[in-house]
XYZ file of C-alpha atoms in Angstrom:
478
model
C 168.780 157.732 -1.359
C 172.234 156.422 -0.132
C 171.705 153.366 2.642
C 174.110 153.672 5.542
C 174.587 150.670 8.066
C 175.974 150.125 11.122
C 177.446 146.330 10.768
C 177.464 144.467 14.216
C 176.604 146.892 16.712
C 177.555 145.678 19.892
C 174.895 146.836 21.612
C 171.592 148.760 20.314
C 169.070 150.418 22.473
C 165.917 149.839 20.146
C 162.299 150.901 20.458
C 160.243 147.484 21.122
C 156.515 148.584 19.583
C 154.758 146.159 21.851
C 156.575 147.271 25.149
C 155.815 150.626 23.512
C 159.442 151.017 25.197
C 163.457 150.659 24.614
C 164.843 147.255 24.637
C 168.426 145.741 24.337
C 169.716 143.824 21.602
C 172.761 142.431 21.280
C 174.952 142.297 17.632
C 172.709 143.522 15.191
C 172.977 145.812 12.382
C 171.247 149.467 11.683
C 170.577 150.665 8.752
C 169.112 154.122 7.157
C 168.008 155.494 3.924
C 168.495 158.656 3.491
C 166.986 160.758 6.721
C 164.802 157.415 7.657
C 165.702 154.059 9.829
C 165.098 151.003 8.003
C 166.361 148.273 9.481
C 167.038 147.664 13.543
C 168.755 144.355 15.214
C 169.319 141.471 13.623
C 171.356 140.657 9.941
C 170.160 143.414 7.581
C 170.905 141.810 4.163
C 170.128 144.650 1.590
C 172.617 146.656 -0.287
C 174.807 149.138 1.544
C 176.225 152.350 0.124
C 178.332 153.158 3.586
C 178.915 150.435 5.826
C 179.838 152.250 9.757
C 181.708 149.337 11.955
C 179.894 148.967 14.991
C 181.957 146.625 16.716
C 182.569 147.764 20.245
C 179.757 150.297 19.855
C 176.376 150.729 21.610
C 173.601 152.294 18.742
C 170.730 154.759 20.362
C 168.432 156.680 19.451
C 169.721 160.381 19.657
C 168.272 162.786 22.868
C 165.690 164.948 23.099
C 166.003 168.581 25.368
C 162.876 170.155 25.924
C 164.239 172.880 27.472
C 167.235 175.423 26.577
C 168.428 178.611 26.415
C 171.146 178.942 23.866
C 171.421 182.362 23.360
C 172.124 183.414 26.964
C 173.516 181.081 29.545
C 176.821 179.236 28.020
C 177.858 182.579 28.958
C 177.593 182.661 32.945
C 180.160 179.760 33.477
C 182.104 180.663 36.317
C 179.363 183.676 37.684
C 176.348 181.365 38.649
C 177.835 178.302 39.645
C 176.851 178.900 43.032
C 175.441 182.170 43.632
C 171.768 182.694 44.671
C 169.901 185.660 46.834
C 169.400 184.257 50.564
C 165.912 186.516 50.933
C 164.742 185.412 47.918
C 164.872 181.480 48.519
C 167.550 180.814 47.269
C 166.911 181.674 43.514
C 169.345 183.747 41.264
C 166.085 184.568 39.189
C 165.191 187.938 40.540
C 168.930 189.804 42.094
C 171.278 188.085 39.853
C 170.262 186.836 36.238
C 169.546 190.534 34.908
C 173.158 191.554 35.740
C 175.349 189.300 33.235
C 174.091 188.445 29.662
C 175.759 188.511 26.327
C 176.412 191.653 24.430
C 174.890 191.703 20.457
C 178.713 191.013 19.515
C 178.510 187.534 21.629
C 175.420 185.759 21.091
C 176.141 183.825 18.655
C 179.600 182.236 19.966
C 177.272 181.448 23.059
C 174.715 179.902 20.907
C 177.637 177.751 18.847
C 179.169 176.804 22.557
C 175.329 175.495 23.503
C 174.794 174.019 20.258
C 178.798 172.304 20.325
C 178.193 171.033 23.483
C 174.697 169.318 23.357
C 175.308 167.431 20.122
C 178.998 166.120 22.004
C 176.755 164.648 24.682
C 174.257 162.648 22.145
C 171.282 165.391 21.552
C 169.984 165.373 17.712
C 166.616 167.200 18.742
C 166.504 170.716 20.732
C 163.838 173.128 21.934
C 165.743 176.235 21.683
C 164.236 178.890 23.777
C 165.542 182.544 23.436
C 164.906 186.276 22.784
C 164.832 186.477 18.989
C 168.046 187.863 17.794
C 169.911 188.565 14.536
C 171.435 185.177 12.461
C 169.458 182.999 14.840
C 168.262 181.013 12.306
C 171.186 180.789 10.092
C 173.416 179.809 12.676
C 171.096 177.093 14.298
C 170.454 175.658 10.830
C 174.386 175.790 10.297
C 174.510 173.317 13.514
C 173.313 170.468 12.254
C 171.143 170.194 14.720
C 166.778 169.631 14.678
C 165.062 172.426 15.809
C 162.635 173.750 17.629
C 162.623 177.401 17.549
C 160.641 178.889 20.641
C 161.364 182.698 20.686
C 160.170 184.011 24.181
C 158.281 187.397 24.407
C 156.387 188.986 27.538
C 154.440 191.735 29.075
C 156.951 192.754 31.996
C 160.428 192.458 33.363
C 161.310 191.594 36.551
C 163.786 192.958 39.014
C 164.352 194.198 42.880
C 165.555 197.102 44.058
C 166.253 195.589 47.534
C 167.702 191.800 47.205
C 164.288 190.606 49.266
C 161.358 191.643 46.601
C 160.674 190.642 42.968
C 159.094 193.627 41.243
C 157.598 193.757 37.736
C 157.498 197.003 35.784
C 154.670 196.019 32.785
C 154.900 197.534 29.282
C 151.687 195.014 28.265
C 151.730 196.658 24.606
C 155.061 195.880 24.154
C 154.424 192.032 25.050
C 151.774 192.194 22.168
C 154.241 193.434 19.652
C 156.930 191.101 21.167
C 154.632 187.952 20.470
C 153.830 189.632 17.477
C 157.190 189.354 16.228
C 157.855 186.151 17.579
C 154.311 184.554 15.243
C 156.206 186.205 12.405
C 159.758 184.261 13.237
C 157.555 181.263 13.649
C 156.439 181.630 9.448
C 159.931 182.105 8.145
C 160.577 178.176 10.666
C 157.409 176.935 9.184
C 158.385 177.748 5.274
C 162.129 176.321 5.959
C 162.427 173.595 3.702
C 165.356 171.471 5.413
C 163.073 169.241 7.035
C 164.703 169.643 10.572
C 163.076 172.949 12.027
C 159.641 173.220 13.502
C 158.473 176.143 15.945
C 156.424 176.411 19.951
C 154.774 179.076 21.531
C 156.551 180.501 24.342
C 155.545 183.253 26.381
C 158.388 183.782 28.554
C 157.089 183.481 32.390
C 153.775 182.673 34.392
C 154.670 186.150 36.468
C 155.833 188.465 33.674
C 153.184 187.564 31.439
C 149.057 188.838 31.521
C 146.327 186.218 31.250
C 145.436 187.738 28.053
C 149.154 187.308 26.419
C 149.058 183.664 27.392
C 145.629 182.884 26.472
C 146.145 184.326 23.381
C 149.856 182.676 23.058
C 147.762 179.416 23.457
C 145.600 179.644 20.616
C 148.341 180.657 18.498
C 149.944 177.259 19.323
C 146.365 175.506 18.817
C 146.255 177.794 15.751
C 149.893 176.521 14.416
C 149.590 173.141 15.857
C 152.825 173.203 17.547
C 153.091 172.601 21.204
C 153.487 175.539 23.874
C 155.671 176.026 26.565
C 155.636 178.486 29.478
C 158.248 178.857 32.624
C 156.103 177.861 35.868
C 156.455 176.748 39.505
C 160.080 177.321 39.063
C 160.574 179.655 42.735
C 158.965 179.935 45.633
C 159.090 183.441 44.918
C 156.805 182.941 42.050
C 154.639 180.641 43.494
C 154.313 183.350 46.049
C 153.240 185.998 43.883
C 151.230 183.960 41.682
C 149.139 183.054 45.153
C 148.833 186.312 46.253
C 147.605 187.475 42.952
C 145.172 185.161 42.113
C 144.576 182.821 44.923
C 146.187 179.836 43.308
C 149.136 178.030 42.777
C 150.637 178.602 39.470
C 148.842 175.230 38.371
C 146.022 175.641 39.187
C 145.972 179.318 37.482
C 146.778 177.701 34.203
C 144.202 175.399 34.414
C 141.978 177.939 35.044
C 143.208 180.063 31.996
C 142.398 176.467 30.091
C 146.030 176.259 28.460
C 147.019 172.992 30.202
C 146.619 169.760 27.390
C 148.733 167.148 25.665
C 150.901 170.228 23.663
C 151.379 172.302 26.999
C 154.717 172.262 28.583
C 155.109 173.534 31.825
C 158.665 174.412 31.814
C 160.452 173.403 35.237
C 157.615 172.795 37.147
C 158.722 172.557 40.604
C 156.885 174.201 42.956
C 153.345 172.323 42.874
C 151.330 172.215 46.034
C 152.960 169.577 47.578
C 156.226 170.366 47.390
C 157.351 170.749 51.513
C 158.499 174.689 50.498
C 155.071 175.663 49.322
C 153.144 175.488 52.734
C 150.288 175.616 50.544
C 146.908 173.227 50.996
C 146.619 170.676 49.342
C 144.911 171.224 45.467
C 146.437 167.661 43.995
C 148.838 169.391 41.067
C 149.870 166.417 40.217
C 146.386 165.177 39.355
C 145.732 168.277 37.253
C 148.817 167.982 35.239
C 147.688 163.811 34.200
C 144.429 164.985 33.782
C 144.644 167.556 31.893
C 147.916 165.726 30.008
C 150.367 168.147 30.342
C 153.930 167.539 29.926
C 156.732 169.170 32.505
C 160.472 170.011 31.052
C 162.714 169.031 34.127
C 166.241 170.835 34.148
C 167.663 169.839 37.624
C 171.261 170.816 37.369
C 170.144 174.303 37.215
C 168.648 173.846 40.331
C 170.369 171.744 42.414
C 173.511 173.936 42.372
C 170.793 176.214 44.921
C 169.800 172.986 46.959
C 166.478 173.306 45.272
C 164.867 170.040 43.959
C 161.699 168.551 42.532
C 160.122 166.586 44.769
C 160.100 163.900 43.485
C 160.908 163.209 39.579
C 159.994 159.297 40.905
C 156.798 160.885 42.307
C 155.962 162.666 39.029
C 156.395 159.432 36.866
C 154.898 156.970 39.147
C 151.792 159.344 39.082
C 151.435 159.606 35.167
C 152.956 162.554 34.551
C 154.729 162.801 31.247
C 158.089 164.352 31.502
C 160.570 165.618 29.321
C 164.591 166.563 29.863
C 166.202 170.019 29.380
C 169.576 171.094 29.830
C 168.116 175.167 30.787
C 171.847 176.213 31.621
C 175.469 175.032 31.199
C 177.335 172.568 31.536
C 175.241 171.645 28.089
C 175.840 168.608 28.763
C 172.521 166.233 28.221
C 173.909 162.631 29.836
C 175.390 164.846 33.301
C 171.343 165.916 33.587
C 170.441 162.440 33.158
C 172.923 161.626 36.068
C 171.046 164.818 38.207
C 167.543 163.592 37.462
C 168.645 160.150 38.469
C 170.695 160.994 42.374
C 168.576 164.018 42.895
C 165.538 161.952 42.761
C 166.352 159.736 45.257
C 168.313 162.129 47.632
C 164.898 163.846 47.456
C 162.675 161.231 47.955
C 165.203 159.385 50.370
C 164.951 156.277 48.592
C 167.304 154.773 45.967
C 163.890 153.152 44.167
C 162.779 156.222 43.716
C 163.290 155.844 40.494
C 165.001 153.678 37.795
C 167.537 154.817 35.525
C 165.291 153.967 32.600
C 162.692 156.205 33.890
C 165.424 158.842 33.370
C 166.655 157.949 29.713
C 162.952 157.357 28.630
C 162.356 160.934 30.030
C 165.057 162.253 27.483
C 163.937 160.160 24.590
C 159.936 158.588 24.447
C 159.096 161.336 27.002
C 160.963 164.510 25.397
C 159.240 163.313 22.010
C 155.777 162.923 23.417
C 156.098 166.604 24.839
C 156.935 167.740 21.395
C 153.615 165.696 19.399
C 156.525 163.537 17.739
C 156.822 159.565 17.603
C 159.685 159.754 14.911
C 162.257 160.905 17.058
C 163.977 159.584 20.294
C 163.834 156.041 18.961
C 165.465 153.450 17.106
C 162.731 152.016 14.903
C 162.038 151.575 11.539
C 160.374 154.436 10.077
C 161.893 157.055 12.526
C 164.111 159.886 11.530
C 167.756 158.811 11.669
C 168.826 160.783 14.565
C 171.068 158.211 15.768
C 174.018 158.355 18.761
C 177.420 155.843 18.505
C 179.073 155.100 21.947
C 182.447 153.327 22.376
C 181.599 150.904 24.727
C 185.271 149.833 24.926
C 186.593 152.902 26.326
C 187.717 153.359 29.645
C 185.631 155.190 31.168
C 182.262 152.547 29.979
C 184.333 149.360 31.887
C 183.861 147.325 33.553
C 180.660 147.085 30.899
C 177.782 145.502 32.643
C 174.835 147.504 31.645
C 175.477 150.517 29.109
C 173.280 153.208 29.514
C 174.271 153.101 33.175
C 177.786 153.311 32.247
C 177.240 156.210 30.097
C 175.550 158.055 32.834
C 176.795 157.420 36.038
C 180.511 157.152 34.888
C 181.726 157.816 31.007
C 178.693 160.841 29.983
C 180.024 162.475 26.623
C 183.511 161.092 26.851
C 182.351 157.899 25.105
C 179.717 159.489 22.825
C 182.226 159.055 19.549
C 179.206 159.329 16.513
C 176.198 161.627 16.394
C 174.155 161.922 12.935
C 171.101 163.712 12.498
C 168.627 163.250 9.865
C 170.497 160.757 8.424
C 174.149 163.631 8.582
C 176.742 162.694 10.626
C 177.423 165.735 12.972
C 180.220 164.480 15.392
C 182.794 161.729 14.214
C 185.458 161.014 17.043
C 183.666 163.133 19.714
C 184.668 166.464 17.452
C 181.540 168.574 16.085
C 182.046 168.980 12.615
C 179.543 171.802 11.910
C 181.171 174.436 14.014
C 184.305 175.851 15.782
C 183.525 174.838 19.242
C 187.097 176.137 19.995
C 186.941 179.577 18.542
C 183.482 179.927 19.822
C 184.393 179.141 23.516
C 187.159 181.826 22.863
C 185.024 184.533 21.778
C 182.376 183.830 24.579
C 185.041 184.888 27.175
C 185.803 187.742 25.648
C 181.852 188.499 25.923
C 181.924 187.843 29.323
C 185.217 190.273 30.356
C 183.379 192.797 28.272
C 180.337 191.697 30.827
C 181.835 192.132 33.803
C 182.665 196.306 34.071
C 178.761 196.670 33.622
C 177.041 194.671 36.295
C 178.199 197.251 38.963
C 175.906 199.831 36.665
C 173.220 197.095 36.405
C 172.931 196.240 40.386
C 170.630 197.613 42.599
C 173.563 197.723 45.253
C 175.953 198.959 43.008
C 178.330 195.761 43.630
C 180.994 194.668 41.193
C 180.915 191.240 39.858
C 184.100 190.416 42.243
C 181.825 191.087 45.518
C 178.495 189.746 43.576
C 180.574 186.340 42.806
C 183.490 186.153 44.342
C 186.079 183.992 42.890
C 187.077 180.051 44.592
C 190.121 181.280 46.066
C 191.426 185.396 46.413
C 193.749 186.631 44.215
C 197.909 185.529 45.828
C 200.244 188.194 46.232
């Protein structure tokens, strides 16, 4: 296989075996053979087919996102930015989310924009969750990037009829024949012989789904041996219902189902019993999630544009949990979340060492990776796939360089991501994808969303149009 190396990085952020964590080093080389690392830091004197100059360059390992939604959200720019029901806590979940999805026709220019947009901002590995749907995995393979395909299936919908109550209407037969469909999507990953595509278990939603879907979702995944991920303590209007169902917080539920281990993911995983908007007594969630080893996906942009937070993602890690990053919704943009987890942490928890900002990049590397059963990925070390990220250290936006992973968060983010090769392909030279049309993707997801907009009034219980729903910044000038 061809050997590529990156001569004289500047900086490389490289997986120390010992620490069993990142490190710095400082003007070293990186090298790769084929798909596979072979050489980190220091003077790598083999032969080179393709020597990268890595002067004025920081190396790392490409990011991991636990938690997306490709298929679906790229598309409610400008609709959910700020809009939430006041009786139902604050959540769009429930009133809003039903009203303003992609058509057939758009799907996949909102899966391209996702898929653009995360590998711009240094992700080589996602967890794509969606509703199956036609070219899915054509188009994802097209992308360059690795895969996780996690089609969602379950036994109700939600909606209200009254902007203050979640209802579910149940079909429970056609959640069988949805998961049913979803085990067969999960062969045609498994036989894909690119090397970058692997599958998860995902029943959509602790409240839309029976015990006996998710039990039986979670032997699948033991079945398969991939990992399984469910949405959970992400409202307080689920919590709610999941307390007045079964007496239990939606933790403590799942234990008692027995689907919480080392391959569960617990997808947001906000509302646990000690969160202050609970008012629930104290059953120590935390505990059961490091006892039980089960990984939480933490998305807090999503969130925080409704003033809702985890409380704390500082608390979480100082108590052993193992947590993963996600991106759930636009902006796709992996290194802004990393800036979230980091200042909504310790707005939260009042305390700016709450948490450190490696706590936040190990999160969407060692922790993302751990989530996922996988300790070739989210790492620079020899023997790991050759997802690897180039940053220009030298640009603006990265200076005064001090420290450069704080740089990239807290100030430059995607601007100064400039390289980003997976399995061993380079994806994005000069910031510019080079597997799809971002462009004429972005273009036809408008015109999927003006097609949206003449149907929420239909859609809404209140018969509102998407002008009164979500009103836009300023009214329209005479």
């Amino acid at each position: 296989m061809p050997i590529t190396l990156i001569r004289n990085a500047s900086w490389i952020v490289a997986y120390d075996a010992e620490a069993k964590g990142h490190v710095y080093l400082r003007d070293g080389d990186v090298a790769y053979d084929g798909n596979r690392i072979v050489h980190v830091g220091g003077s790598y004197a083999g032969k080179a087919d393709v020597t990268i100059d890595g002067r004025g360059k920081m190396v790392m390992p490409g990011l991991v996102n636990i938690h997306s939604h490709p298929s679906s959200e790229a598309m409610t720019k400008g609709w959910n930015d700020e809009l939430g029901s006041p009786k139902m806590y604050g959540t769009a979940l429930y009133e809003f989310m039903p009203l303003f999805r992609c058509d057939a026709q758009g799907i996949k220019s909102c899966a391209q924009v996702t898929y653009s947009e995360l590998l711009m901002s240094g992700v080589t590995t996602l967890v794509d969750m969606s509703v199956a749907w036609d070219g899915w995995l054509e188009t994802f393979k097209a992308s360059g990037l690795r895969g996780v395909f996690s089609p969602m299936y379950r036994s109700a919908r939600w909606y209200t009829d009254n902007g203050h109550l979640a209802k579910y209407e149940w079909d429970e037969k056609a959640g069988e024949a949805a998961m049913a469909a979803a085990m067969k999507l999960l062969d045609q990953v498994a036989a894909d012989d690119s090397g970058r595509l692997s599958g998860m278990v995902s029943p959509s939603q602790i409240d839309t789904c029976t015990p006996e879907l998710i039990q039986a979702s979670y032997a699948e995944a033991e079945k398969r041996k991939v990992p399984f991920q469910i949405h959970a303590a992400q409202s307080v209007v689920e919590f709610h219902e999941i307390t007045r169902r079964h007496g239990m917080t939606p933790v403590e539920w799942l234990e008692s189902l027995d689907v919480l281990g080392p391959f569960s993911i617990i997808g947001h995983g906000i509302f646990l019993d000690h969160h202050s908007s609970a008012k629930w007594p104290a059953t120590d969630d935390l505990g059961c999630l490091v006892e039980t080893g089960t990984n939480v996906a933490h998305c807090p942009v999503v969130f925080q544009r409704r003033g809702i937070a985890m409380q704390s993602f500082g608390q979480y890690v100082a108590a052993g949990v193992n947590v993963g990053i996600g991106t759930d919704t636009y902006p796709h943009h992996m290194l802004e979340e990393l800036r979230a987890v980091c200042i909504g942490s310790r707005m939260m928890a009042e305390d700016v060492f709450d948490l450190r900002t490696s706590d936040a990049f190990n999160a969407a590397t060692l922790g993302s990776a751990k989530a996922l059963g996988r300790d070739d990925i989210g790492r620079l070390a020899k023997g790991a796939k050759a997802d690897i990220v180039l940053v220009d250290v030298t640009h603006p936006m990265m200076r005064p360089l001090r420290d450069p992973i704080r740089s990239l968060i807290y100030a430059a983010g995607e601007r100064a991501v400039t390289t980003v090769i997976v399995d061993g392909v380079t994806v994005v030279e000069n910031g510019k994808v080079l597997t799809m049309d971002y462009a004429a993707a972005a273009a036809e997801l408008e015109e999927a969303q003006r097609r949206a907009e003449p149907k929420v009034k239909e859609l809404d219980w209140a018969k509102r149009d998407h002008l009164e729903i979500s009103p836009l910044t300023f009214p329209s000038g005479k």
